[in-house]
Each structure stands twice: as structure tokens, then as C-alpha cells.
Amino acid sequence: MDTGTIVNWSISGLALAFSVYVFFVERSHKKKYDERLAKLEIDEKEKSLEEEKKAFIRCTPLPREENKWPRFLVENIGKHAANGLTLQMPQFFQPVEKKLFPFAHLDPGQGVTVYYQYATTWGVSSISLIFTYTDGRGEQEQEVIMQIR
């Protein structure tokens, strides 16, 4: 065999060895990538299922009507019903209809209007409302800060 043939065979052998090495390295990386992707998909699905179990309460002040009590809207903007909804308010701020709460069942997208009365307190522009309810995760407590002026 001459030198040119030996060089050609050597180069071919090195190319083959390098190709085999790249194949196995790439296969290992693809396997790790697929495992991470599967874990990410599982995490996203679990997060989605957790979101399906949540109720979320939002309070929106409604425009004042003449000769009527001020009011606000309590809405469930979560994806699960809020059961046994109770409301704790500061003493100077009370609902007009005392029997409205506890509210038995507030479906997603459903709202209830709450008329309230409050003693004039200078400088108070927002109040803290604390809602307690049960959703798909169990008993929850949520604080909502609402602007009153």
C-alpha cells in the first residue's frame, strides 16, 4: 500500500469515528431535552389544573345613584365556584343588607351587588375587605383593597 491510500483510509476511519461520536452525543442531548420537555408539560398541566380549582374575588365600586346607598360589585373572576362566601369589613363600613352574607355560592363570572353605608372618615380613600370562601383547594381567605373615593 502506498502512502496516499493509508492517508485516505485514516481520514475515512477518523470521519467514521467522529460521525459515530456525534450520533451518540446528539442522541444523549435529545433524550435529556425530551425529558425536560416532558417535565415542563407536566408542570404546565399541573398549574392549569390548579388554576381550575381557584376562585378569585374582585371588588369594583359602582357609580353612585341618586337617593340610593353607595354600592360595589363582588365578582368571582376565578375558574371555580366560591362556596360559603363571607365578608369582613371595617366597623365604619357595613353592608345595608346584613343577610346577604354568607353568600352560599358564587359561580365563575357571577357577581353580586353589595349596597353599603359608612361613617364619614376623613382621609380614608380605600378599605380592606376580607373574603373567606371554599373553592377546589379548600378554605381560602383573600384580602381585597377597594377604592371608595
mmCIF file of C-alpha atoms in Angstrom:
data_model
loop_
_atom_site.group_PDB
_atom_site.id
_atom_site.type_symbol
_atom_site.label_atom_id
_atom_site.label_comp_id
_atom_site.label_asym_id
_atom_site.label_seq_id
_atom_site.Cartn_x
_atom_site.Cartn_y
_atom_site.Cartn_z
ATOM 1 C CA MET A 1 0.000 0.000 0.000
ATOM 2 C CA ASP A 2 1.183 3.410 -0.808
ATOM 3 C CA THR A 3 1.082 6.445 1.470
ATOM 4 C CA GLY A 4 -1.904 8.086 -0.279
ATOM 5 C CA THR A 5 -4.081 5.031 0.343
ATOM 6 C CA ILE A 6 -3.063 4.893 4.018
ATOM 7 C CA VAL A 7 -3.892 8.606 4.442
ATOM 8 C CA ASN A 8 -7.281 8.140 2.720
ATOM 9 C CA TRP A 9 -8.132 5.135 4.910
ATOM 10 C CA SER A 10 -7.047 7.040 8.025
ATOM 11 C CA ILE A 11 -9.176 10.060 7.142
ATOM 12 C CA SER A 12 -12.146 7.812 6.369
ATOM 13 C CA GLY A 13 -11.718 5.991 9.685
ATOM 14 C CA LEU A 14 -11.486 9.255 11.617
ATOM 15 C CA ALA A 15 -14.598 10.603 9.839
ATOM 16 C CA LEU A 16 -16.496 7.423 10.665
ATOM 17 C CA ALA A 17 -15.403 7.557 14.329
ATOM 18 C CA PHE A 18 -16.336 11.244 14.567
ATOM 19 C CA SER A 19 -19.757 10.540 12.979
ATOM 20 C CA VAL A 20 -20.448 7.748 15.486
ATOM 21 C CA TYR A 21 -19.360 10.035 18.365
ATOM 22 C CA VAL A 22 -21.614 12.895 17.159
ATOM 23 C CA PHE A 23 -24.532 10.463 16.720
ATOM 24 C CA PHE A 24 -24.344 9.252 20.329
ATOM 25 C CA VAL A 25 -23.752 12.710 21.800
ATOM 26 C CA GLU A 26 -26.703 14.121 19.850
ATOM 27 C CA ARG A 27 -28.869 11.197 20.918
ATOM 28 C CA SER A 28 -27.946 11.830 24.566
ATOM 29 C CA HIS A 29 -28.788 15.539 24.243
ATOM 30 C CA LYS A 30 -32.107 14.734 22.557
ATOM 31 C CA LYS A 31 -33.012 12.327 25.359
ATOM 32 C CA LYS A 32 -32.247 14.976 28.016
ATOM 33 C CA TYR A 33 -34.205 17.566 26.013
ATOM 34 C CA ASP A 34 -37.205 15.239 25.722
ATOM 35 C CA GLU A 35 -37.104 14.565 29.476
ATOM 36 C CA ARG A 36 -37.027 18.296 30.274
ATOM 37 C CA LEU A 37 -39.836 18.941 27.780
ATOM 38 C CA ALA A 38 -41.982 16.181 29.313
ATOM 39 C CA LYS A 39 -41.365 17.601 32.820
ATOM 40 C CA LEU A 40 -42.285 21.092 31.606
ATOM 41 C CA GLU A 41 -45.509 19.795 30.025
ATOM 42 C CA ILE A 42 -46.405 18.004 33.263
ATOM 43 C CA ASP A 43 -45.698 21.178 35.292
ATOM 44 C CA GLU A 44 -47.852 23.264 32.938
ATOM 45 C CA LYS A 45 -50.682 20.737 33.142
ATOM 46 C CA GLU A 46 -50.487 20.706 36.958
ATOM 47 C CA LYS A 47 -50.510 24.512 37.009
ATOM 48 C CA SER A 48 -53.528 24.541 34.680
ATOM 49 C CA LEU A 49 -55.341 22.028 36.893
ATOM 50 C CA GLU A 50 -54.503 24.154 39.952
ATOM 51 C CA GLU A 51 -55.924 27.234 38.199
ATOM 52 C CA GLU A 52 -59.118 25.270 37.508
ATOM 53 C CA LYS A 53 -59.521 24.847 41.286
ATOM 54 C CA LYS A 54 -59.173 28.552 42.138
ATOM 55 C CA ALA A 55 -61.867 31.094 42.814
ATOM 56 C CA PHE A 56 -60.722 34.728 42.842
ATOM 57 C CA ILE A 57 -62.780 37.609 44.207
ATOM 58 C CA ARG A 58 -62.668 41.109 42.725
ATOM 59 C CA CYS A 59 -64.491 44.170 44.075
ATOM 60 C CA THR A 60 -65.413 47.070 41.824
ATOM 61 C CA PRO A 61 -67.048 50.282 43.082
ATOM 62 C CA LEU A 62 -70.144 51.091 41.035
ATOM 63 C CA PRO A 63 -71.283 54.612 40.090
ATOM 64 C CA ARG A 64 -73.391 56.323 42.729
ATOM 65 C CA GLU A 65 -77.122 56.581 42.021
ATOM 66 C CA GLU A 66 -79.157 59.454 43.385
ATOM 67 C CA ASN A 67 -81.110 58.688 46.592
ATOM 68 C CA LYS A 68 -79.540 55.224 46.894
ATOM 69 C CA TRP A 69 -76.856 53.735 49.052
ATOM 70 C CA PRO A 70 -73.363 53.504 47.553
ATOM 71 C CA ARG A 71 -72.571 50.064 46.158
ATOM 72 C CA PHE A 72 -69.867 47.816 44.833
ATOM 73 C CA LEU A 73 -69.792 44.645 42.782
ATOM 74 C CA VAL A 74 -68.284 41.452 44.187
ATOM 75 C CA GLU A 75 -67.274 39.161 41.312
ATOM 76 C CA ASN A 76 -65.702 35.733 41.083
ATOM 77 C CA ILE A 77 -63.178 36.020 38.246
ATOM 78 C CA GLY A 78 -61.584 32.646 39.015
ATOM 79 C CA LYS A 79 -62.334 29.346 37.292
ATOM 80 C CA HIS A 80 -64.000 27.615 40.259
ATOM 81 C CA ALA A 81 -67.070 28.437 42.319
ATOM 82 C CA ALA A 82 -66.651 30.191 45.666
ATOM 83 C CA ASN A 83 -68.863 28.488 48.256
ATOM 84 C CA GLY A 84 -69.878 29.932 51.621
ATOM 85 C CA LEU A 85 -68.542 33.390 50.780
ATOM 86 C CA THR A 86 -68.273 35.579 53.889
ATOM 87 C CA LEU A 87 -67.144 39.179 54.140
ATOM 88 C CA GLN A 88 -65.378 41.026 56.943
ATOM 89 C CA MET A 89 -65.424 44.823 56.737
ATOM 90 C CA PRO A 90 -64.164 47.640 58.960
ATOM 91 C CA GLN A 91 -66.723 48.789 61.554
ATOM 92 C CA PHE A 92 -67.277 52.139 59.880
ATOM 93 C CA PHE A 93 -68.180 50.371 56.628
ATOM 94 C CA GLN A 94 -71.159 47.980 56.739
ATOM 95 C CA PRO A 95 -73.436 46.339 54.180
ATOM 96 C CA VAL A 96 -77.026 47.585 54.156
ATOM 97 C CA GLU A 97 -78.369 44.035 53.674
ATOM 98 C CA LYS A 98 -76.949 42.089 56.612
ATOM 99 C CA LYS A 99 -78.424 38.787 55.423
ATOM 100 C CA LEU A 100 -76.543 38.877 52.082
ATOM 101 C CA PHE A 101 -73.509 37.217 53.634
ATOM 102 C CA PRO A 102 -72.609 34.438 53.910
ATOM 103 C CA PHE A 103 -73.349 34.130 50.205
ATOM 104 C CA ALA A 104 -73.961 30.446 49.501
ATOM 105 C CA HIS A 105 -72.472 30.012 46.017
ATOM 106 C CA LEU A 106 -70.726 32.399 43.589
ATOM 107 C CA ASP A 107 -70.027 30.782 40.212
ATOM 108 C CA PRO A 108 -67.157 31.876 37.942
ATOM 109 C CA GLY A 109 -68.157 35.090 36.179
ATOM 110 C CA GLN A 110 -71.057 35.665 38.581
ATOM 111 C CA GLY A 111 -71.310 38.816 40.643
ATOM 112 C CA VAL A 112 -73.400 40.223 43.454
ATOM 113 C CA THR A 113 -74.055 43.888 44.195
ATOM 114 C CA VAL A 114 -73.462 44.997 47.767
ATOM 115 C CA TYR A 115 -75.016 48.233 48.995
ATOM 116 C CA TYR A 116 -73.172 49.713 51.944
ATOM 117 C CA GLN A 117 -73.217 52.506 54.443
ATOM 118 C CA TYR A 118 -70.211 54.093 56.057
ATOM 119 C CA ALA A 119 -69.433 56.705 58.630
ATOM 120 C CA THR A 120 -67.579 59.663 57.200
ATOM 121 C CA THR A 121 -63.902 59.184 57.837
ATOM 122 C CA TRP A 122 -61.656 61.933 56.586
ATOM 123 C CA GLY A 123 -58.676 60.843 54.573
ATOM 124 C CA VAL A 124 -59.822 57.260 54.008
ATOM 125 C CA SER A 125 -59.809 56.530 50.286
ATOM 126 C CA SER A 126 -59.609 52.736 50.349
ATOM 127 C CA ILE A 127 -60.711 49.923 52.607
ATOM 128 C CA SER A 128 -59.620 46.374 53.198
ATOM 129 C CA LEU A 129 -62.275 43.708 52.653
ATOM 130 C CA ILE A 130 -61.518 40.158 53.749
ATOM 131 C CA PHE A 131 -63.381 37.370 51.992
ATOM 132 C CA THR A 132 -63.435 33.792 53.224
ATOM 133 C CA TYR A 133 -64.707 31.035 50.950
ATOM 134 C CA THR A 134 -64.190 27.450 49.899
ATOM 135 C CA ASP A 135 -63.038 26.559 46.393
ATOM 136 C CA GLY A 136 -61.444 23.474 44.826
ATOM 137 C CA ARG A 137 -58.353 23.897 47.023
ATOM 138 C CA GLY A 138 -60.245 24.060 50.321
ATOM 139 C CA GLU A 139 -60.928 27.029 52.586
ATOM 140 C CA GLN A 140 -59.346 30.277 51.402
ATOM 141 C CA GLU A 141 -59.003 33.789 52.749
ATOM 142 C CA GLN A 142 -58.471 36.682 50.368
ATOM 143 C CA GLU A 143 -57.915 40.343 51.142
ATOM 144 C CA VAL A 144 -59.208 42.844 48.597
ATOM 145 C CA ILE A 145 -58.300 46.529 48.779
ATOM 146 C CA MET A 146 -61.103 48.642 47.304
ATOM 147 C CA GLN A 147 -61.065 52.356 46.487
ATOM 148 C CA ILE A 148 -64.125 54.098 47.944
ATOM 149 C CA ARG A 149 -63.488 57.612 46.635
#
